[in-house]
């Protein structure tokens, strides 16, 4: 079994980004990321702090907009429009989930697609599905980078994705399909999950349910990627029973230290790309 070490790869990627930021600054450009956080959800606060810190570490200028949970949809959209028009801001990130009274889709659509470094805007989703992406969503992009780093060939592989969310599952399916894998999507209504996973060359789980993927559900030599994040007591765990599944798999991501650090690294990478997209470099 080989560990898909997201911590090590993300460090390497961040070092490359740091060098790129120095070059950009020498030509008078400071990459800028605007991060919007609504309300005081502790998990969202933690993610925003991690992203801001990661920006600081590589020299990206990040501007935090923290707003109360009661903010109206229109007020939020007017802040986004202001950021769309600000040439110092290359990327805009709205930390999800949003409070219930705000229409997430309308907010995402209000972000200039050229600054949509999360790749959630329908324009960017559409481009990915059609096979000519502008921005790749950070989490599945990080997983693709792990496959690349470990020379894992995707063409012709049978991949099963468990979890069909907009953040991971759906864009992951498009990326794997674009890489000529055969993709099957599973979700809460899937009748017999094991029946789908047991023959898969690649199993990617993005659900948020500890021990969802057990040893009896994967075939010998499979590649297993665990996206899930759940708290069990004071421990952070994924969806995969790592201890037992790792005995059968050829490659597997740990939690923590697998997909999580890659997501942040790809956010930084997309922000650098945003400089090029917005400046036409
Ligand atoms: P989501 O929360 O939008 O959707 C979850 C999906 O899981 C849905 O399609 C649902 O149908 C499916 N599902 C729920 N219970 C299931 C079950 N018992 N069997 C099969 N499918 C089931 O998805 P998301 O936003 O991608 O988040 C999924 C998990 O990944 C969460 O734990 C989240 O915290 C984590 N996550 C981690 C990272 C990271 O960087 N490591 C990034 C994004 C999300």
Short mmCIF file of C-alpha atoms and ligand atoms in Angstrom, two decimals:
data_model
loop_
_atom_site.label_atom_id
_atom_site.label_comp_id
_atom_site.label_asym_id
_atom_site.label_seq_id
_atom_site.Cartn_x
_atom_site.Cartn_y
_atom_site.Cartn_z
CA UNK A 1 0.00 0.00 0.00
CA UNK A 2 1.26 3.45 -0.92
CA UNK A 3 0.02 6.48 0.95
CA UNK A 4 -1.18 9.34 -1.27
CA UNK A 5 0.56 12.00 0.77
CA UNK A 6 -1.37 15.23 0.27
CA UNK A 7 0.58 17.00 2.97
CA UNK A 8 3.91 16.46 1.18
CA UNK A 9 2.57 17.27 -2.29
CA UNK A 10 0.74 20.38 -1.09
CA UNK A 11 3.99 21.63 0.46
CA UNK A 12 5.76 21.19 -2.87
CA UNK A 13 2.95 23.01 -4.72
CA UNK A 14 2.91 25.86 -2.19
CA UNK A 15 6.66 26.32 -2.59
CA UNK A 16 6.18 26.65 -6.36
CA UNK A 17 3.41 29.19 -5.77
CA UNK A 18 5.64 31.18 -3.42
CA UNK A 19 8.24 31.50 -6.20
CA UNK A 20 5.56 32.51 -8.71
CA UNK A 21 4.26 35.20 -6.30
CA UNK A 22 7.80 36.64 -6.02
CA UNK A 23 7.98 36.84 -9.84
CA UNK A 24 4.56 38.50 -10.05
CA UNK A 25 5.52 41.03 -7.38
CA UNK A 26 8.68 41.84 -9.33
CA UNK A 27 6.47 42.77 -12.25
CA UNK A 28 4.31 44.92 -9.97
CA UNK A 29 1.40 42.50 -9.46
CA UNK A 30 0.26 41.41 -6.00
CA UNK A 31 -2.14 38.47 -6.30
CA UNK A 32 -5.27 39.27 -4.28
CA UNK A 33 -7.94 36.95 -2.89
CA UNK A 34 -11.15 38.25 -1.30
CA UNK A 35 -12.71 35.88 1.23
CA UNK A 36 -16.29 36.42 2.35
CA UNK A 37 -17.50 34.82 5.55
CA UNK A 38 -21.10 35.23 6.68
CA UNK A 39 -22.10 34.54 10.27
CA UNK A 40 -20.18 32.67 12.95
CA UNK A 41 -20.31 28.99 11.96
CA UNK A 42 -17.21 27.60 13.76
CA UNK A 43 -16.25 25.17 10.95
CA UNK A 44 -16.50 27.97 8.35
CA UNK A 45 -14.43 30.27 10.57
CA UNK A 46 -11.79 27.58 10.89
CA UNK A 47 -11.67 26.99 7.10
CA UNK A 48 -11.45 30.73 6.38
CA UNK A 49 -8.63 31.13 8.90
CA UNK A 50 -6.75 28.23 7.31
CA UNK A 51 -7.18 29.69 3.83
CA UNK A 52 -6.12 33.18 4.94
CA UNK A 53 -3.04 31.80 6.69
CA UNK A 54 -2.13 29.77 3.58
CA UNK A 55 -2.37 32.96 1.48
CA UNK A 56 -0.11 34.81 3.89
CA UNK A 57 2.47 32.01 3.81
CA UNK A 58 2.89 32.25 0.03
CA UNK A 59 2.59 36.05 -0.20
CA UNK A 60 -0.93 36.28 -1.66
CA UNK A 61 -2.76 39.35 -0.38
CA UNK A 62 -6.05 38.25 1.18
CA UNK A 63 -8.88 40.57 2.13
CA UNK A 64 -11.39 39.17 4.59
CA UNK A 65 -14.98 40.38 4.53
CA UNK A 66 -16.74 39.11 7.64
CA UNK A 67 -20.44 39.85 7.69
CA UNK A 68 -23.23 39.19 10.18
CA UNK A 69 -25.58 36.22 9.63
CA UNK A 70 -28.48 38.66 9.22
CA UNK A 71 -27.01 40.35 6.13
CA UNK A 72 -29.51 40.45 3.25
CA UNK A 73 -28.90 38.68 -0.04
CA UNK A 74 -28.87 41.99 -1.90
CA UNK A 75 -26.32 43.52 0.47
CA UNK A 76 -24.06 40.50 0.03
CA UNK A 77 -24.39 40.65 -3.74
CA UNK A 78 -23.55 44.35 -3.76
CA UNK A 79 -20.30 43.58 -1.88
CA UNK A 80 -19.49 40.86 -4.44
CA UNK A 81 -20.15 43.30 -7.30
CA UNK A 82 -17.78 45.79 -5.69
CA UNK A 83 -15.10 43.06 -5.52
CA UNK A 84 -15.81 42.07 -9.15
CA UNK A 85 -14.92 45.64 -10.12
CA UNK A 86 -11.83 45.88 -7.91
CA UNK A 87 -8.70 45.29 -10.04
CA UNK A 88 -6.64 44.45 -6.92
CA UNK A 89 -8.87 41.42 -6.33
CA UNK A 90 -8.15 38.50 -8.67
CA UNK A 91 -10.14 35.80 -6.89
CA UNK A 92 -13.33 35.82 -4.83
CA UNK A 93 -14.28 33.08 -2.41
CA UNK A 94 -17.62 32.96 -0.63
CA UNK A 95 -17.37 30.47 2.23
CA UNK A 96 -20.29 28.04 2.11
CA UNK A 97 -22.79 27.19 3.50
CA UNK A 98 -24.68 30.49 3.56
CA UNK A 99 -27.48 31.30 6.01
CA UNK A 100 -30.85 29.82 4.97
CA UNK A 101 -32.41 33.13 3.91
CA UNK A 102 -29.75 33.64 1.23
CA UNK A 103 -30.07 31.98 -2.18
CA UNK A 104 -26.70 30.32 -2.70
CA UNK A 105 -27.15 29.97 -6.45
CA UNK A 106 -27.88 33.68 -6.93
CA UNK A 107 -24.81 34.58 -4.87
CA UNK A 108 -22.51 32.24 -6.79
CA UNK A 109 -23.82 33.57 -10.10
CA UNK A 110 -23.08 37.14 -9.00
CA UNK A 111 -19.33 36.39 -8.83
CA UNK A 112 -17.48 37.37 -12.01
CA UNK A 113 -16.69 33.96 -13.55
CA UNK A 114 -13.12 35.14 -14.16
CA UNK A 115 -12.69 35.59 -10.39
CA UNK A 116 -14.53 32.37 -9.45
CA UNK A 117 -11.48 30.50 -8.12
CA UNK A 118 -13.73 27.87 -6.49
CA UNK A 119 -15.06 26.94 -9.92
CA UNK A 120 -18.68 26.95 -8.69
CA UNK A 121 -20.14 29.49 -11.14
CA UNK A 122 -22.43 27.80 -13.70
CA UNK A 123 -20.19 29.15 -16.49
CA UNK A 124 -17.18 27.36 -15.01
CA UNK A 125 -19.18 24.22 -14.21
CA UNK A 126 -20.43 24.20 -17.81
CA UNK A 127 -16.94 24.61 -19.23
CA UNK A 128 -15.67 21.73 -17.08
CA UNK A 129 -18.53 19.47 -18.19
CA UNK A 130 -17.87 20.37 -21.85
CA UNK A 131 -14.19 19.53 -21.40
CA UNK A 132 -12.53 22.95 -21.73
CA UNK A 133 -12.28 24.13 -18.11
CA UNK A 134 -11.19 27.55 -16.95
CA UNK A 135 -11.06 26.86 -13.19
CA UNK A 136 -11.15 23.40 -11.64
CA UNK A 137 -12.93 23.12 -8.26
CA UNK A 138 -10.24 22.89 -5.62
CA UNK A 139 -11.02 19.55 -3.94
CA UNK A 140 -11.33 17.36 -7.05
CA UNK A 141 -8.46 19.29 -8.64
CA UNK A 142 -6.29 18.39 -5.65
CA UNK A 143 -7.25 14.73 -6.10
CA UNK A 144 -6.32 14.88 -9.80
CA UNK A 145 -2.94 16.35 -8.81
CA UNK A 146 -2.40 13.44 -6.40
CA UNK A 147 -3.14 10.96 -9.22
CA UNK A 148 -0.68 12.82 -11.44
CA UNK A 149 2.04 12.92 -8.78
CA UNK A 150 1.82 9.17 -8.18
CA UNK A 151 1.60 8.37 -11.93
CA UNK A 152 -1.83 6.81 -11.55
CA UNK A 153 -3.20 6.23 -15.03
CA UNK A 154 -6.91 7.08 -15.25
CA UNK A 155 -7.74 6.16 -18.83
CA UNK A 156 -10.03 3.14 -18.96
CA UNK A 157 -10.21 2.79 -15.17
CA UNK A 158 -13.53 2.06 -13.46
CA UNK A 159 -14.11 4.83 -10.92
CA UNK A 160 -16.90 4.96 -8.38
CA UNK A 161 -17.63 8.26 -6.66
CA UNK A 162 -19.65 8.06 -3.47
CA UNK A 163 -21.32 11.42 -2.75
CA UNK A 164 -22.74 13.58 -5.51
CA UNK A 165 -22.32 17.02 -3.97
CA UNK A 166 -21.56 20.16 -6.01
CA UNK A 167 -18.24 20.76 -4.22
CA UNK A 168 -16.61 17.38 -4.77
CA UNK A 169 -18.64 14.54 -6.31
CA UNK A 170 -20.05 16.22 -9.42
CA UNK A 171 -16.93 18.09 -10.57
CA UNK A 172 -14.84 15.00 -9.73
CA UNK A 173 -17.01 12.96 -12.10
CA UNK A 174 -16.42 15.44 -14.93
CA UNK A 175 -12.66 15.52 -14.34
CA UNK A 176 -12.40 11.72 -14.35
CA UNK A 177 -14.61 11.48 -17.42
CA UNK A 178 -12.44 14.07 -19.18
CA UNK A 179 -9.46 11.84 -18.31
CA UNK A 180 -11.24 8.91 -20.02
CA UNK A 181 -12.16 6.96 -16.88
CA UNK A 182 -15.52 5.18 -16.69
CA UNK A 183 -17.42 6.90 -13.92
CA UNK A 184 -20.27 5.76 -11.71
CA UNK A 185 -21.88 8.12 -9.20
CA UNK A 186 -23.41 6.91 -5.94
CA UNK A 187 -25.40 8.84 -3.34
CA UNK A 188 -27.83 8.49 -0.48
CA UNK A 189 -30.44 6.84 -2.75
CA UNK A 190 -28.04 4.29 -4.23
CA UNK A 191 -29.58 0.88 -3.53
CA UNK A 192 -26.57 -1.32 -2.95
CA UNK A 193 -23.38 0.69 -2.46
CA UNK A 194 -21.10 -2.32 -2.03
CA UNK A 195 -22.35 -3.76 -5.33
CA UNK A 196 -20.95 -0.64 -7.03
CA UNK A 197 -17.69 -0.17 -5.10
CA UNK A 198 -16.52 -3.78 -5.01
CA UNK A 199 -15.46 -3.89 -8.67
CA UNK A 200 -14.06 -0.36 -8.86
CA UNK A 201 -10.41 0.36 -9.65
CA UNK A 202 -10.84 3.73 -7.96
CA UNK A 203 -13.20 4.56 -5.08
CA UNK A 204 -13.60 8.20 -4.06
CA UNK A 205 -15.79 8.89 -1.06
CA UNK A 206 -17.09 12.42 -0.43
CA UNK A 207 -19.94 11.97 2.02
CA UNK A 208 -19.01 12.86 5.61
CA UNK A 209 -20.00 9.55 7.25
CA UNK A 210 -17.33 7.70 9.27
CA UNK A 211 -16.76 4.04 8.35
CA UNK A 212 -19.01 4.23 5.29
CA UNK A 213 -16.37 2.45 3.19
CA UNK A 214 -15.26 -0.80 4.77
CA UNK A 215 -12.78 -3.50 3.78
CA UNK A 216 -15.44 -5.82 2.34
CA UNK A 217 -16.56 -3.06 -0.09
CA UNK A 218 -13.29 -2.63 -2.01
CA UNK A 219 -11.38 -4.98 -4.25
CA UNK A 220 -7.76 -6.00 -3.75
CA UNK A 221 -5.42 -3.38 -5.25
CA UNK A 222 -7.99 -0.61 -5.47
CA UNK A 223 -7.14 3.08 -5.23
CA UNK A 224 -9.08 4.72 -2.41
CA UNK A 225 -9.51 8.46 -1.92
CA UNK A 226 -11.20 9.72 1.23
CA UNK A 227 -12.63 13.24 1.05
CA UNK A 228 -14.97 13.04 4.06
CA UNK A 229 -14.36 15.07 7.18
CA UNK A 230 -16.16 14.18 10.40
CA UNK A 231 -15.38 14.80 14.01
CA UNK A 232 -15.46 11.77 16.29
CA UNK A 233 -14.67 12.91 19.82
CA UNK A 234 -11.56 15.03 19.44
CA UNK A 235 -10.42 13.22 16.28
CA UNK A 236 -10.95 14.17 12.64
CA UNK A 237 -11.85 11.13 10.53
CA UNK A 238 -12.84 10.42 6.94
CA UNK A 239 -15.45 8.13 5.38
CA UNK A 240 -13.08 5.18 5.02
CA UNK A 241 -12.18 2.58 7.64
CA UNK A 242 -8.52 3.36 6.95
CA UNK A 243 -6.99 0.69 9.15
CA UNK A 244 -8.65 -2.21 7.34
CA UNK A 245 -9.21 -0.77 3.85
CA UNK A 246 -5.53 0.19 3.58
CA UNK A 247 -4.59 -3.51 3.85
CA UNK A 248 -6.36 -4.19 0.53
CA UNK A 249 -5.70 -0.99 -1.38
CA UNK A 250 -2.74 -0.18 -3.64
CA UNK A 251 -2.98 3.56 -2.93
CA UNK A 252 -4.96 5.36 -0.25
CA UNK A 253 -5.27 8.89 1.17
CA UNK A 254 -5.03 9.40 4.93
CA UNK A 255 -7.35 11.69 6.90
CA UNK A 256 -6.00 14.12 7.91
CA UNK A 257 -3.07 14.74 5.55
CA UNK A 258 -4.61 13.57 2.27
CA UNK A 259 -7.20 15.56 0.35
CA UNK A 260 -7.56 18.43 2.87
CA UNK A 261 -4.13 20.08 2.37
CA UNK A 262 -4.45 19.59 -1.40
CA UNK A 263 -7.71 21.56 -1.43
CA UNK A 264 -5.98 24.57 0.11
CA UNK A 265 -2.97 24.27 -2.21
CA UNK A 266 -5.27 24.26 -5.25
CA UNK A 267 -7.11 27.31 -3.96
CA UNK A 268 -3.77 29.15 -3.96
CA UNK A 269 -2.94 27.76 -7.38
CA UNK A 270 -6.31 28.94 -8.76
CA UNK A 271 -5.70 32.41 -7.31
CA UNK A 272 -2.42 32.63 -9.25
CA UNK A 273 -4.24 31.43 -12.35
CA UNK A 274 -6.82 34.16 -11.70
CA UNK A 275 -4.09 36.78 -12.04
CA UNK A 276 -3.40 35.47 -15.52
CA UNK A 277 -7.10 35.16 -16.41
CA UNK A 278 -7.89 38.69 -15.23
CA UNK A 279 -4.78 40.34 -16.63
CA UNK A 280 -4.73 38.36 -19.85
CA UNK A 281 -1.10 37.37 -19.13
P1 LIG B 1 -22.30 17.23 0.11
O1 LIG B 1 -22.33 17.35 1.59
O2 LIG B 1 -22.81 18.33 -0.74
O3 LIG B 1 -23.07 15.92 -0.35
C1 LIG B 1 -22.95 14.70 0.32
C2 LIG B 1 -23.30 13.58 -0.64
O4 LIG B 1 -23.23 12.35 0.09
C3 LIG B 1 -24.71 13.65 -1.22
O5 LIG B 1 -24.65 13.38 -2.61
C4 LIG B 1 -25.46 12.53 -0.52
O6 LIG B 1 -26.48 11.95 -1.32
C5 LIG B 1 -24.35 11.55 -0.24
N1 LIG B 1 -24.63 10.65 0.87
C6 LIG B 1 -25.06 10.95 2.12
N2 LIG B 1 -25.17 9.84 2.87
C7 LIG B 1 -24.80 8.81 2.07
C8 LIG B 1 -24.71 7.42 2.29
N3 LIG B 1 -25.03 6.86 3.43
N4 LIG B 1 -24.28 6.67 1.26
C9 LIG B 1 -23.96 7.21 0.07
N5 LIG B 1 -24.02 8.52 -0.18
C10 LIG B 1 -24.44 9.32 0.81
O7 LIG B 1 -20.81 16.86 -0.34
P2 LIG B 1 -19.44 17.66 -0.11
O8 LIG B 1 -19.70 19.11 0.07
O9 LIG B 1 -18.52 17.19 -1.18
O10 LIG B 1 -18.94 17.12 1.32
C11 LIG B 1 -18.80 15.75 1.58
C12 LIG B 1 -17.80 15.51 2.69
O11 LIG B 1 -16.52 15.90 2.25
C13 LIG B 1 -18.04 16.31 3.98
O12 LIG B 1 -17.60 15.53 5.07
C14 LIG B 1 -17.13 17.52 3.82
O13 LIG B 1 -16.74 18.07 5.06
C15 LIG B 1 -15.96 16.87 3.13
N6 LIG B 1 -15.14 17.79 2.33
C16 LIG B 1 -13.82 17.73 2.51
C17 LIG B 1 -12.99 18.53 1.76
C18 LIG B 1 -11.51 18.43 1.96
O14 LIG B 1 -10.79 19.32 1.53
N7 LIG B 1 -11.02 17.34 2.54
C19 LIG B 1 -13.51 19.41 0.81
C20 LIG B 1 -14.89 19.42 0.60
C21 LIG B 1 -15.71 18.59 1.36
#
